[in-house]
Amino acid sequence: GAVVSQHPSWVICKSGTSVKIECRSLDFQATTMFWYRQFPKQSLMLMATSNEGSKATYEQGVEKDKFLINHASLTLSTLTVTSAHPEDSSFYICSARTGTASYEQYFGPGTRLTVT
Amino acid sequence: SQQGEEDPQALSIQEGENATMNCSYKTSINNLQWYRQNSGRGLVHLILIRSNEREKHSGRLRVTLDTSKKSSSLLITASRAADTASYFCATDAYSGAGSYQLTFGKGTKLSVIP
């Protein structure tokens, strides 16, 4: 099956620094990628949707200047958490689809971010 | 919001018993999917049921979908301790931004006691 990888799997950073998380589709081309955030004991909340080569569409309440998403190629999307604060500590999960109408959505293993 | 609601929020059963989790949603969907997540880990896709299907089976899993009631259920038969996890339903629908997207319910935390 299709595989989505994320790097790093966990990261600890100091408040005020920026952190970049990479999401790669390993054996398929991802025309659409999604970023989710999950707080402890809660569900996944969609942060943004991005199509290759175009700007990401952010969900209501998600600061686009704080969570920078770049979908530079059909196999790579990055999420940069800028000027991170402790409240940004969360589990970030990326996901990818092979086409806009595809039923199949594949998930990465997640990245645990801890901001101290 | 399309986010589904699952019930119960938490379920504790003895090994060997069946576990039933329900999911309700609000708008039209393309399909509905169920996922499992072990604590602190990534998602595992369990089963997908399309909007024109009413029931689907996969091993010990049985999923039903009632689009008239906008609800789905996941039944796990003969539960095992290894089934202990959080279970999420996710509705797949057109986002209006040129793509389909999954929206997750709040989840049911299942504990299977050996």
PDB file of C-alpha atoms in Angstrom:
ATOM      1  CA  GLY A   1       0.000   0.000   0.000  1.00  0.00           C
ATOM      2  CA  ALA A   2       0.911   3.658  -0.265  1.00  0.00           C
ATOM      3  CA  VAL A   3       3.275   4.953   2.387  1.00  0.00           C
ATOM      4  CA  VAL A   4       3.528   8.412   3.874  1.00  0.00           C
ATOM      5  CA  SER A   5       6.523   9.263   6.008  1.00  0.00           C
ATOM      6  CA  GLN A   6       7.082  12.117   8.409  1.00  0.00           C
ATOM      7  CA  HIS A   7      10.275  13.526   9.775  1.00  0.00           C
ATOM      8  CA  PRO A   8      11.106  14.002  12.527  1.00  0.00           C
ATOM      9  CA  SER A   9       8.957  11.621  14.535  1.00  0.00           C
ATOM     10  CA  TRP A  10       9.442  13.756  17.604  1.00  0.00           C
ATOM     11  CA  VAL A  11      11.060  17.095  18.326  1.00  0.00           C
ATOM     12  CA  ILE A  12      11.661  19.237  21.363  1.00  0.00           C
ATOM     13  CA  CYS A  13      12.323  22.912  20.828  1.00  0.00           C
ATOM     14  CA  LYS A  14      12.585  26.053  22.874  1.00  0.00           C
ATOM     15  CA  SER A  15       9.891  28.666  22.928  1.00  0.00           C
ATOM     16  CA  GLY A  16      10.369  31.239  20.194  1.00  0.00           C
ATOM     17  CA  THR A  17      12.162  28.977  17.750  1.00  0.00           C
ATOM     18  CA  SER A  18      10.769  27.557  14.518  1.00  0.00           C
ATOM     19  CA  VAL A  19      10.345  23.914  13.684  1.00  0.00           C
ATOM     20  CA  LYS A  20       9.920  22.302  10.279  1.00  0.00           C
ATOM     21  CA  ILE A  21       8.146  18.993   9.800  1.00  0.00           C
ATOM     22  CA  GLU A  22       8.460  17.108   6.531  1.00  0.00           C
ATOM     23  CA  CYS A  23       5.849  14.856   4.998  1.00  0.00           C
ATOM     24  CA  ARG A  24       6.689  12.644   2.048  1.00  0.00           C
ATOM     25  CA  SER A  25       4.676  10.272  -0.070  1.00  0.00           C
ATOM     26  CA  LEU A  26       7.113   7.468  -0.780  1.00  0.00           C
ATOM     27  CA  ASP A  27       5.579   5.512  -3.595  1.00  0.00           C
ATOM     28  CA  PHE A  28       2.878   7.698  -5.063  1.00  0.00           C
ATOM     29  CA  GLN A  29       2.276  11.232  -6.175  1.00  0.00           C
ATOM     30  CA  ALA A  30       0.210  13.217  -3.729  1.00  0.00           C
ATOM     31  CA  THR A  31      -1.783  15.893  -5.486  1.00  0.00           C
ATOM     32  CA  THR A  32      -3.408  16.873  -2.204  1.00  0.00           C
ATOM     33  CA  MET A  33      -1.878  16.853   1.249  1.00  0.00           C
ATOM     34  CA  PHE A  34      -3.483  17.554   4.583  1.00  0.00           C
ATOM     35  CA  TRP A  35      -2.109  18.569   7.956  1.00  0.00           C
ATOM     36  CA  TYR A  36      -3.904  17.612  11.146  1.00  0.00           C
ATOM     37  CA  ARG A  37      -3.209  18.453  14.769  1.00  0.00           C
ATOM     38  CA  GLN A  38      -4.154  16.257  17.672  1.00  0.00           C
ATOM     39  CA  PHE A  39      -4.048  17.337  21.308  1.00  0.00           C
ATOM     40  CA  PRO A  40      -3.786  14.654  24.008  1.00  0.00           C
ATOM     41  CA  LYS A  41      -6.913  12.531  24.313  1.00  0.00           C
ATOM     42  CA  GLN A  42      -8.638  14.480  21.585  1.00  0.00           C
ATOM     43  CA  SER A  43      -9.498  13.899  17.966  1.00  0.00           C
ATOM     44  CA  LEU A  44      -7.644  14.999  14.862  1.00  0.00           C
ATOM     45  CA  MET A  45      -8.429  18.518  13.753  1.00  0.00           C
ATOM     46  CA  LEU A  46      -7.742  19.503  10.168  1.00  0.00           C
ATOM     47  CA  MET A  47      -5.412  22.464   9.984  1.00  0.00           C
ATOM     48  CA  ALA A  48      -5.004  22.955   6.258  1.00  0.00           C
ATOM     49  CA  THR A  49      -5.270  21.409   2.825  1.00  0.00           C
ATOM     50  CA  SER A  50      -2.698  21.967   0.140  1.00  0.00           C
ATOM     51  CA  ASN A  51      -2.559  21.117  -3.529  1.00  0.00           C
ATOM     52  CA  GLU A  52       0.806  20.831  -5.222  1.00  0.00           C
ATOM     53  CA  GLY A  53       2.046  24.149  -6.479  1.00  0.00           C
ATOM     54  CA  SER A  54      -0.659  26.264  -4.925  1.00  0.00           C
ATOM     55  CA  LYS A  55      -1.219  27.985  -1.609  1.00  0.00           C
ATOM     56  CA  ALA A  56      -2.646  26.014   1.261  1.00  0.00           C
ATOM     57  CA  THR A  57      -6.235  26.452   2.344  1.00  0.00           C
ATOM     58  CA  TYR A  58      -6.371  26.906   6.100  1.00  0.00           C
ATOM     59  CA  GLU A  59      -9.257  25.922   8.333  1.00  0.00           C
ATOM     60  CA  GLN A  60     -10.955  28.568  10.357  1.00  0.00           C
ATOM     61  CA  GLY A  61      -8.985  29.506  13.442  1.00  0.00           C
ATOM     62  CA  VAL A  62      -5.630  28.278  12.133  1.00  0.00           C
ATOM     63  CA  GLU A  63      -3.069  31.063  11.799  1.00  0.00           C
ATOM     64  CA  LYS A  64      -1.486  30.793   8.384  1.00  0.00           C
ATOM     65  CA  ASP A  65       1.429  33.025   9.363  1.00  0.00           C
ATOM     66  CA  LYS A  66       2.223  30.767  12.263  1.00  0.00           C
ATOM     67  CA  PHE A  67       1.794  27.434  10.498  1.00  0.00           C
ATOM     68  CA  LEU A  68       3.530  27.776   7.148  1.00  0.00           C
ATOM     69  CA  ILE A  69       2.734  25.032   4.675  1.00  0.00           C
ATOM     70  CA  ASN A  70       4.681  24.450   1.511  1.00  0.00           C
ATOM     71  CA  HIS A  71       3.624  21.763  -0.960  1.00  0.00           C
ATOM     72  CA  ALA A  72       6.573  22.140  -3.262  1.00  0.00           C
ATOM     73  CA  SER A  73       6.327  18.888  -5.156  1.00  0.00           C
ATOM     74  CA  LEU A  74       4.031  15.930  -5.658  1.00  0.00           C
ATOM     75  CA  THR A  75       5.871  13.980  -2.985  1.00  0.00           C
ATOM     76  CA  LEU A  76       6.766  16.566  -0.360  1.00  0.00           C
ATOM     77  CA  SER A  77       4.907  18.928   1.917  1.00  0.00           C
ATOM     78  CA  THR A  78       6.375  20.791   4.860  1.00  0.00           C
ATOM     79  CA  LEU A  79       4.785  22.371   7.899  1.00  0.00           C
ATOM     80  CA  THR A  80       6.799  25.038   9.689  1.00  0.00           C
ATOM     81  CA  VAL A  81       5.671  26.098  13.123  1.00  0.00           C
ATOM     82  CA  THR A  82       7.068  29.595  13.490  1.00  0.00           C
ATOM     83  CA  SER A  83       7.904  31.187  16.833  1.00  0.00           C
ATOM     84  CA  ALA A  84       6.660  28.127  18.643  1.00  0.00           C
ATOM     85  CA  HIS A  85       5.070  28.425  22.065  1.00  0.00           C
ATOM     86  CA  PRO A  86       4.213  25.744  24.633  1.00  0.00           C
ATOM     87  CA  GLU A  87       0.579  25.784  23.513  1.00  0.00           C
ATOM     88  CA  ASP A  88       1.751  24.592  20.074  1.00  0.00           C
ATOM     89  CA  SER A  89       2.900  21.343  21.661  1.00  0.00           C
ATOM     90  CA  SER A  90       0.845  18.679  19.950  1.00  0.00           C
ATOM     91  CA  PHE A  91       0.871  15.642  17.681  1.00  0.00           C
ATOM     92  CA  TYR A  92       0.997  16.737  14.045  1.00  0.00           C
ATOM     93  CA  ILE A  93      -0.135  14.255  11.395  1.00  0.00           C
ATOM     94  CA  CYS A  94       0.104  14.666   7.661  1.00  0.00           C
ATOM     95  CA  SER A  95      -1.971  12.835   5.117  1.00  0.00           C
ATOM     96  CA  ALA A  96      -2.051  12.561   1.351  1.00  0.00           C
ATOM     97  CA  ARG A  97      -4.389  11.692  -1.492  1.00  0.00           C
ATOM     98  CA  THR A  98      -3.436  10.564  -4.937  1.00  0.00           C
ATOM     99  CA  GLY A  99      -6.124  12.627  -6.613  1.00  0.00           C
ATOM    100  CA  THR A 100      -8.780  15.197  -5.823  1.00  0.00           C
ATOM    101  CA  ALA A 101     -11.532  12.616  -6.156  1.00  0.00           C
ATOM    102  CA  SER A 102      -9.636   9.662  -4.790  1.00  0.00           C
ATOM    103  CA  TYR A 103     -11.177   7.727  -1.937  1.00  0.00           C
ATOM    104  CA  GLU A 104      -7.823   6.729  -0.562  1.00  0.00           C
ATOM    105  CA  GLN A 105      -6.195   8.981   1.994  1.00  0.00           C
ATOM    106  CA  TYR A 106      -2.946   7.819   3.519  1.00  0.00           C
ATOM    107  CA  PHE A 107      -1.611   8.971   6.868  1.00  0.00           C
ATOM    108  CA  GLY A 108       1.879   9.560   8.130  1.00  0.00           C
ATOM    109  CA  PRO A 109       2.951   8.241  11.533  1.00  0.00           C
ATOM    110  CA  GLY A 110       2.825  11.684  13.128  1.00  0.00           C
ATOM    111  CA  THR A 111       5.307  14.075  14.688  1.00  0.00           C
ATOM    112  CA  ARG A 112       5.187  14.870  18.368  1.00  0.00           C
ATOM    113  CA  LEU A 113       6.214  18.456  19.019  1.00  0.00           C
ATOM    114  CA  THR A 114       7.076  19.598  22.509  1.00  0.00           C
ATOM    115  CA  VAL A 115       7.837  23.258  23.048  1.00  0.00           C
ATOM    116  CA  THR A 116       9.585  24.068  26.313  1.00  0.00           C
TER     117      THR A 116
ATOM    118  CA  SER B   1     -18.846  21.648  11.053  1.00  0.00           C
ATOM    119  CA  GLN B   2     -18.914  18.205   9.561  1.00  0.00           C
ATOM    120  CA  GLN B   3     -17.234  16.658  12.562  1.00  0.00           C
ATOM    121  CA  GLY B   4     -18.873  13.435  13.573  1.00  0.00           C
ATOM    122  CA  GLU B   5     -19.957  12.519  17.031  1.00  0.00           C
ATOM    123  CA  GLU B   6     -19.124   9.138  18.398  1.00  0.00           C
ATOM    124  CA  ASP B   7     -20.698   7.374  21.262  1.00  0.00           C
ATOM    125  CA  PRO B   8     -19.883   6.153  23.666  1.00  0.00           C
ATOM    126  CA  GLN B   9     -16.849   8.304  24.436  1.00  0.00           C
ATOM    127  CA  ALA B  10     -15.390   5.412  26.399  1.00  0.00           C
ATOM    128  CA  LEU B  11     -16.220   1.720  26.464  1.00  0.00           C
ATOM    129  CA  SER B  12     -14.829  -0.975  28.710  1.00  0.00           C
ATOM    130  CA  ILE B  13     -15.565  -4.641  28.021  1.00  0.00           C
ATOM    131  CA  GLN B  14     -14.257  -8.096  28.855  1.00  0.00           C
ATOM    132  CA  GLU B  15     -12.177 -10.014  26.368  1.00  0.00           C
ATOM    133  CA  GLY B  16     -14.404 -12.099  24.120  1.00  0.00           C
ATOM    134  CA  GLU B  17     -17.337  -9.699  24.245  1.00  0.00           C
ATOM    135  CA  ASN B  18     -18.483  -7.623  21.305  1.00  0.00           C
ATOM    136  CA  ALA B  19     -17.891  -3.878  21.144  1.00  0.00           C
ATOM    137  CA  THR B  20     -20.193  -1.501  19.314  1.00  0.00           C
ATOM    138  CA  MET B  21     -19.353   2.106  18.576  1.00  0.00           C
ATOM    139  CA  ASN B  22     -21.625   4.598  16.876  1.00  0.00           C
ATOM    140  CA  CYS B  23     -20.952   7.649  14.777  1.00  0.00           C
ATOM    141  CA  SER B  24     -23.301  10.393  13.634  1.00  0.00           C
ATOM    142  CA  TYR B  25     -22.591  13.176  11.183  1.00  0.00           C
ATOM    143  CA  LYS B  26     -24.327  16.206   9.778  1.00  0.00           C
ATOM    144  CA  THR B  27     -24.048  16.596   6.017  1.00  0.00           C
ATOM    145  CA  SER B  28     -23.815  14.536   2.836  1.00  0.00           C
ATOM    146  CA  ILE B  29     -20.771  12.343   2.518  1.00  0.00           C
ATOM    147  CA  ASN B  30     -18.810  10.560  -0.168  1.00  0.00           C
ATOM    148  CA  ASN B  31     -17.845   7.730   2.138  1.00  0.00           C
ATOM    149  CA  LEU B  32     -17.227   7.031   5.815  1.00  0.00           C
ATOM    150  CA  GLN B  33     -14.110   5.459   7.235  1.00  0.00           C
ATOM    151  CA  TRP B  34     -13.089   3.998  10.575  1.00  0.00           C
ATOM    152  CA  TYR B  35      -9.612   4.276  12.034  1.00  0.00           C
ATOM    153  CA  ARG B  36      -7.857   2.912  15.082  1.00  0.00           C
ATOM    154  CA  GLN B  37      -5.188   4.713  17.047  1.00  0.00           C
ATOM    155  CA  ASN B  38      -3.112   3.225  19.801  1.00  0.00           C
ATOM    156  CA  SER B  39      -2.022   5.659  22.468  1.00  0.00           C
ATOM    157  CA  GLY B  40       0.548   8.099  21.123  1.00  0.00           C
ATOM    158  CA  ARG B  41       0.756   6.369  17.771  1.00  0.00           C
ATOM    159  CA  GLY B  42      -0.410   6.998  14.225  1.00  0.00           C
ATOM    160  CA  LEU B  43      -3.684   6.052  12.628  1.00  0.00           C
ATOM    161  CA  VAL B  44      -4.498   2.633  11.259  1.00  0.00           C
ATOM    162  CA  HIS B  45      -7.147   2.513   8.543  1.00  0.00           C
ATOM    163  CA  LEU B  46      -9.707  -0.163   9.332  1.00  0.00           C
ATOM    164  CA  ILE B  47     -12.504   0.009   6.809  1.00  0.00           C
ATOM    165  CA  LEU B  48     -14.174   2.290   4.277  1.00  0.00           C
ATOM    166  CA  ILE B  49     -17.857   2.185   3.434  1.00  0.00           C
ATOM    167  CA  ARG B  50     -19.192   4.125   0.477  1.00  0.00           C
ATOM    168  CA  SER B  51     -22.340   6.206   0.650  1.00  0.00           C
ATOM    169  CA  ASN B  52     -24.242   3.706  -1.510  1.00  0.00           C
ATOM    170  CA  GLU B  53     -23.310   0.757   0.715  1.00  0.00           C
ATOM    171  CA  ARG B  54     -25.204  -0.295   3.811  1.00  0.00           C
ATOM    172  CA  GLU B  55     -22.930  -2.863   5.406  1.00  0.00           C
ATOM    173  CA  LYS B  56     -19.383  -4.034   5.101  1.00  0.00           C
ATOM    174  CA  HIS B  57     -17.313  -6.731   6.780  1.00  0.00           C
ATOM    175  CA  SER B  58     -13.613  -7.161   7.313  1.00  0.00           C
ATOM    176  CA  GLY B  59     -12.492  -9.976   9.568  1.00  0.00           C
ATOM    177  CA  ARG B  60     -13.960  -9.325  13.021  1.00  0.00           C
ATOM    178  CA  LEU B  61     -15.171  -5.894  11.977  1.00  0.00           C
ATOM    179  CA  ARG B  62     -18.648  -5.071  10.772  1.00  0.00           C
ATOM    180  CA  VAL B  63     -19.598  -1.566   9.700  1.00  0.00           C
ATOM    181  CA  THR B  64     -23.060  -0.312   8.881  1.00  0.00           C
ATOM    182  CA  LEU B  65     -24.063   2.964   7.293  1.00  0.00           C
ATOM    183  CA  ASP B  66     -27.493   4.576   7.328  1.00  0.00           C
ATOM    184  CA  THR B  67     -27.365   7.698   5.212  1.00  0.00           C
ATOM    185  CA  SER B  68     -30.989   8.561   5.984  1.00  0.00           C
ATOM    186  CA  LYS B  69     -30.098   8.805   9.663  1.00  0.00           C
ATOM    187  CA  LYS B  70     -26.571  10.047   8.964  1.00  0.00           C
ATOM    188  CA  SER B  71     -25.123   7.417  11.221  1.00  0.00           C
ATOM    189  CA  SER B  72     -22.702   4.518  11.175  1.00  0.00           C
ATOM    190  CA  SER B  73     -21.730   1.803  13.578  1.00  0.00           C
ATOM    191  CA  LEU B  74     -18.601  -0.258  14.046  1.00  0.00           C
ATOM    192  CA  LEU B  75     -18.922  -3.683  15.614  1.00  0.00           C
ATOM    193  CA  ILE B  76     -15.863  -5.580  16.780  1.00  0.00           C
ATOM    194  CA  THR B  77     -16.716  -9.176  17.531  1.00  0.00           C
ATOM    195  CA  ALA B  78     -14.894 -11.462  19.963  1.00  0.00           C
ATOM    196  CA  SER B  79     -12.752  -8.610  21.247  1.00  0.00           C
ATOM    197  CA  ARG B  80      -9.150  -9.118  22.309  1.00  0.00           C
ATOM    198  CA  ALA B  81      -6.931  -7.172  24.667  1.00  0.00           C
ATOM    199  CA  ALA B  82      -4.991  -6.020  21.590  1.00  0.00           C
ATOM    200  CA  ASP B  83      -8.118  -4.210  20.374  1.00  0.00           C
ATOM    201  CA  THR B  84      -7.641  -1.680  23.177  1.00  0.00           C
ATOM    202  CA  ALA B  85      -7.283   1.651  21.383  1.00  0.00           C
ATOM    203  CA  SER B  86      -9.180   4.762  20.356  1.00  0.00           C
ATOM    204  CA  TYR B  87     -11.490   4.383  17.400  1.00  0.00           C
ATOM    205  CA  PHE B  88     -12.433   7.279  15.133  1.00  0.00           C
ATOM    206  CA  CYS B  89     -14.956   7.603  12.387  1.00  0.00           C
ATOM    207  CA  ALA B  90     -14.101  10.007   9.582  1.00  0.00           C
ATOM    208  CA  THR B  91     -16.446  11.380   6.977  1.00  0.00           C
ATOM    209  CA  ASP B  92     -15.185  12.043   3.489  1.00  0.00           C
ATOM    210  CA  ALA B  93     -16.860  14.915   1.716  1.00  0.00           C
ATOM    211  CA  TYR B  94     -16.194  17.534  -0.888  1.00  0.00           C
ATOM    212  CA  SER B  95     -14.553  20.481   0.802  1.00  0.00           C
ATOM    213  CA  GLY B  96     -15.529  23.123  -1.681  1.00  0.00           C
ATOM    214  CA  ALA B  97     -11.870  24.012  -2.074  1.00  0.00           C
ATOM    215  CA  GLY B  98     -11.401  21.721  -5.026  1.00  0.00           C
ATOM    216  CA  SER B  99     -10.821  18.516  -3.110  1.00  0.00           C
ATOM    217  CA  TYR B 100     -12.321  15.953  -0.818  1.00  0.00           C
ATOM    218  CA  GLN B 101     -11.233  15.847   2.788  1.00  0.00           C
ATOM    219  CA  LEU B 102     -11.671  13.666   5.828  1.00  0.00           C
ATOM    220  CA  THR B 103     -13.176  15.084   8.980  1.00  0.00           C
ATOM    221  CA  PHE B 104     -12.784  13.079  12.155  1.00  0.00           C
ATOM    222  CA  GLY B 105     -15.212  12.385  14.942  1.00  0.00           C
ATOM    223  CA  LYS B 106     -14.265  12.732  18.578  1.00  0.00           C
ATOM    224  CA  GLY B 107     -13.491   9.068  19.005  1.00  0.00           C
ATOM    225  CA  THR B 108     -14.357   6.203  21.300  1.00  0.00           C
ATOM    226  CA  LYS B 109     -11.747   4.928  23.712  1.00  0.00           C
ATOM    227  CA  LEU B 110     -12.120   1.154  23.923  1.00  0.00           C
ATOM    228  CA  SER B 111     -10.580  -0.835  26.748  1.00  0.00           C
ATOM    229  CA  VAL B 112     -10.678  -4.620  26.506  1.00  0.00           C
ATOM    230  CA  ILE B 113      -9.973  -6.281  29.826  1.00  0.00           C
ATOM    231  CA  PRO B 114      -8.178  -9.649  29.648  1.00  0.00           C
TER     232      PRO B 114
END
